[in-house]
Amino acid sequence: PQEDPSGTFVQLRLGLAQTSCRKRAPQRPCRVLESRRKPTCLACYKFDTGDVPKVLDKYHNCGPSHHLAAKEIRQRDEAECRAVEEAGRGGDTPYLPGMFAFSRGLPA
């Protein structure tokens, strides 16, 4: 995680693999099925600095690592994660529901 005054940014990169175990009755140990696809997942989260951190922005994507457009997917993922990292900085803070409250005054 990276911390700055606007919050904490976390980036995770995960590799998934299919195993021989079934969902309903998992057995130990599970062996990885080598012939299956192994997608790579990227997840980025930005949390505020409150006592109970709230998610300011997030991005996640899982794509096959063998895909022909892997370079384009990786570039898009990096751009999306940079945007998540910038959340809460400067004057471009996004409007969040409940951020402002308005009331109607009585007629004059």
Coordinates of N, CA and C in Angstrom, one line a residue, residues 16-97:
L16 N -4.8 -16.6 -11.3 CA -5.8 -17.6 -11.0 C -5.4 -18.9 -11.7
A17 N -5.8 -20.0 -11.1 CA -5.5 -21.3 -11.7 C -6.7 -22.3 -11.3
Q18 N -7.2 -23.0 -12.3 CA -8.2 -24.0 -12.0 C -7.6 -25.2 -11.3
T19 N -8.3 -25.8 -10.3 CA -7.9 -26.9 -9.6 C -8.8 -28.1 -9.8
S20 N -8.4 -29.3 -9.3 CA -9.2 -30.5 -9.5 C -10.3 -30.6 -8.4
C21 N -10.3 -29.7 -7.4 CA -11.3 -29.7 -6.3 C -12.6 -29.2 -6.8
R22 N -13.7 -29.7 -6.2 CA -15.0 -29.2 -6.5 C -15.4 -28.2 -5.5
K23 N -16.3 -27.3 -5.9 CA -16.8 -26.2 -5.0 C -17.5 -26.7 -3.8
R24 N -18.4 -27.7 -4.0 CA -19.3 -28.2 -2.9 C -18.5 -29.0 -1.9
A25 N -17.6 -29.8 -2.3 CA -16.8 -30.7 -1.4 C -15.3 -30.6 -1.6
P26 N -14.7 -29.5 -1.2 CA -13.3 -29.3 -1.4 C -12.5 -30.4 -0.7
Q27 N -11.5 -30.8 -1.4 CA -10.6 -31.8 -0.8 C -9.2 -31.2 -0.7
R28 N -8.4 -31.7 0.2 CA -7.1 -31.2 0.4 C -6.1 -32.3 0.1
P29 N -5.0 -32.2 -0.5 CA -4.6 -31.0 -1.3 C -5.3 -31.0 -2.7
C30 N -5.5 -29.8 -3.3 CA -6.0 -29.7 -4.6 C -4.8 -29.6 -5.6
R31 N -4.9 -30.3 -6.7 CA -3.9 -30.2 -7.7 C -4.3 -29.2 -8.8
V32 N -3.4 -28.4 -9.3 CA -3.6 -27.4 -10.4 C -3.7 -28.2 -11.7
L33 N -4.8 -27.9 -12.5 CA -4.9 -28.4 -13.8 C -4.1 -27.6 -14.8
E34 N -3.0 -28.2 -15.2 CA -2.0 -27.5 -16.0 C -2.5 -27.1 -17.4
S35 N -3.4 -27.8 -17.9 CA -3.8 -27.5 -19.3 C -4.9 -26.4 -19.4
R36 N -5.3 -25.9 -18.3 CA -6.4 -24.9 -18.3 C -5.8 -23.5 -18.4
R37 N -6.7 -22.5 -18.7 CA -6.3 -21.1 -18.8 C -5.9 -20.6 -17.4
K38 N -5.0 -19.6 -17.4 CA -4.6 -19.0 -16.1 C -4.8 -17.5 -16.2
P39 N -6.0 -17.0 -15.9 CA -6.1 -15.5 -16.1 C -5.4 -14.8 -15.0
T40 N -5.0 -13.6 -15.3 CA -4.3 -12.7 -14.4 C -5.3 -11.6 -14.0
C41 N -5.4 -11.3 -12.7 CA -6.3 -10.3 -12.3 C -5.5 -9.1 -11.7
L42 N -6.0 -7.9 -11.9 CA -5.5 -6.7 -11.3 C -6.6 -6.0 -10.6
A43 N -6.3 -5.6 -9.3 CA -7.3 -4.9 -8.5 C -6.6 -3.7 -7.9
C44 N -7.2 -2.5 -8.0 CA -6.7 -1.3 -7.4 C -7.8 -0.7 -6.5
Y45 N -7.5 -0.3 -5.3 CA -8.4 0.4 -4.4 C -7.8 1.6 -3.8
K46 N -8.6 2.6 -3.5 CA -8.2 3.9 -2.9 C -9.1 4.1 -1.7
F47 N -8.5 4.1 -0.5 CA -9.3 4.3 0.8 C -9.0 5.7 1.3
D48 N -10.0 6.3 2.0 CA -9.8 7.6 2.6 C -9.0 7.4 3.9
T49 N -8.8 8.5 4.6 CA -8.0 8.4 5.9 C -8.8 8.4 7.1
G50 N -10.1 8.1 7.0 CA -11.0 8.1 8.2 C -10.7 6.9 9.1
D51 N -11.2 7.0 10.3 CA -11.0 5.9 11.3 C -11.6 4.6 10.8
V52 N -12.7 4.7 10.1 CA -13.3 3.5 9.4 C -13.1 3.8 7.9
P53 N -12.0 3.4 7.3 CA -11.8 3.8 5.9 C -12.9 3.4 4.9
K54 N -13.2 4.4 4.0 CA -14.2 4.1 3.0 C -13.5 4.1 1.7
V55 N -14.1 3.3 0.7 CA -13.5 3.2 -0.6 C -13.8 4.5 -1.4
L56 N -12.8 5.2 -1.8 CA -13.0 6.4 -2.6 C -13.2 6.0 -4.1
D57 N -12.4 5.0 -4.6 CA -12.5 4.6 -6.0 C -11.9 3.2 -6.0
K58 N -12.3 2.4 -7.1 CA -11.8 1.1 -7.2 C -11.8 0.7 -8.7
Y59 N -11.0 -0.3 -9.0 CA -10.9 -0.9 -10.4 C -10.5 -2.3 -10.2
H60 N -11.1 -3.2 -11.0 CA -10.6 -4.6 -11.0 C -10.9 -5.2 -12.4
N61 N -10.0 -6.0 -12.9 CA -10.2 -6.7 -14.2 C -9.4 -8.0 -14.2
C62 N -10.1 -9.0 -14.7 CA -9.4 -10.3 -14.9 C -9.4 -10.6 -16.3
G63 N -8.3 -10.9 -16.9 CA -8.2 -11.2 -18.3 C -7.2 -12.4 -18.6
P64 N -7.4 -13.1 -19.6 CA -6.5 -14.2 -19.9 C -5.1 -13.7 -20.2
S65 N -4.1 -14.3 -19.7 CA -2.7 -13.9 -19.9 C -2.2 -14.2 -21.3
H66 N -2.9 -15.1 -22.0 CA -2.4 -15.4 -23.4 C -3.1 -14.6 -24.5
H67 N -3.9 -13.7 -24.1 CA -4.8 -13.0 -25.1 C -3.9 -12.1 -26.0
L68 N -4.3 -12.1 -27.3 CA -3.5 -11.3 -28.3 C -3.3 -9.9 -27.9
A69 N -4.3 -9.3 -27.3 CA -4.3 -7.9 -27.0 C -3.8 -7.6 -25.6
A70 N -3.0 -8.5 -25.0 CA -2.5 -8.4 -23.7 C -1.8 -7.1 -23.4
K71 N -1.1 -6.5 -24.3 CA -0.4 -5.3 -24.1 C -1.4 -4.1 -24.0
E72 N -2.4 -4.1 -24.8 CA -3.4 -3.1 -24.7 C -4.2 -3.2 -23.4
I73 N -4.5 -4.4 -23.0 CA -5.2 -4.6 -21.7 C -4.4 -4.1 -20.6
R74 N -3.1 -4.4 -20.6 CA -2.2 -4.0 -19.5 C -2.1 -2.5 -19.5
Q75 N -2.0 -1.8 -20.6 CA -1.9 -0.4 -20.7 C -3.2 0.3 -20.1
R76 N -4.4 -0.3 -20.5 CA -5.6 0.2 -19.9 C -5.7 0.0 -18.4
D77 N -5.3 -1.2 -18.0 CA -5.3 -1.5 -16.5 C -4.4 -0.4 -15.8
E78 N -3.2 -0.2 -16.3 CA -2.3 0.8 -15.7 C -2.9 2.2 -15.6
A79 N -3.6 2.6 -16.7 CA -4.2 3.9 -16.7 C -5.4 4.0 -15.7
E80 N -6.2 2.9 -15.7 CA -7.3 2.9 -14.7 C -6.8 2.9 -13.3
C81 N -5.7 2.2 -13.0 CA -5.2 2.2 -11.6 C -4.6 3.6 -11.3
R82 N -4.0 4.3 -12.2 CA -3.5 5.6 -12.0 C -4.6 6.5 -11.6
A83 N -5.8 6.4 -12.3 CA -6.9 7.2 -12.0 C -7.5 6.9 -10.6
V84 N -7.5 5.7 -10.2 CA -7.9 5.3 -8.9 C -7.0 5.9 -7.8
E85 N -5.6 5.9 -8.1 CA -4.7 6.4 -7.2 C -4.9 7.9 -6.9
E86 N -5.3 8.6 -8.0 CA -5.5 10.1 -7.9 C -6.8 10.4 -7.1
A87 N -7.7 9.5 -6.9 CA -9.0 9.8 -6.2 C -8.7 10.5 -4.9
G88 N -9.5 11.6 -4.7 CA -9.4 12.3 -3.4 C -8.4 13.4 -3.4
R89 N -7.6 13.5 -4.4 CA -6.6 14.6 -4.5 C -7.1 15.8 -5.2
G90 N -6.6 17.0 -4.8 CA -6.9 18.2 -5.5 C -8.4 18.5 -5.6
G91 N -8.8 19.4 -6.5 CA -10.2 19.8 -6.6 C -11.1 19.0 -7.5
D92 N -10.6 17.8 -7.9 CA -11.4 17.0 -8.8 C -12.1 15.9 -8.1
T93 N -12.3 16.1 -6.8 CA -13.0 15.1 -5.9 C -14.4 14.8 -6.5
P94 N -14.7 13.5 -6.8 CA -16.0 13.2 -7.3 C -17.1 13.5 -6.3
Y95 N -18.3 13.8 -6.9 CA -19.5 14.0 -6.0 C -19.9 12.6 -5.5
L96 N -20.0 12.5 -4.2 CA -20.5 11.2 -3.6 C -21.9 11.5 -2.9
P97 N -22.8 10.6 -3.0 CA -24.1 10.8 -2.5 C -24.0 11.1 -1.0

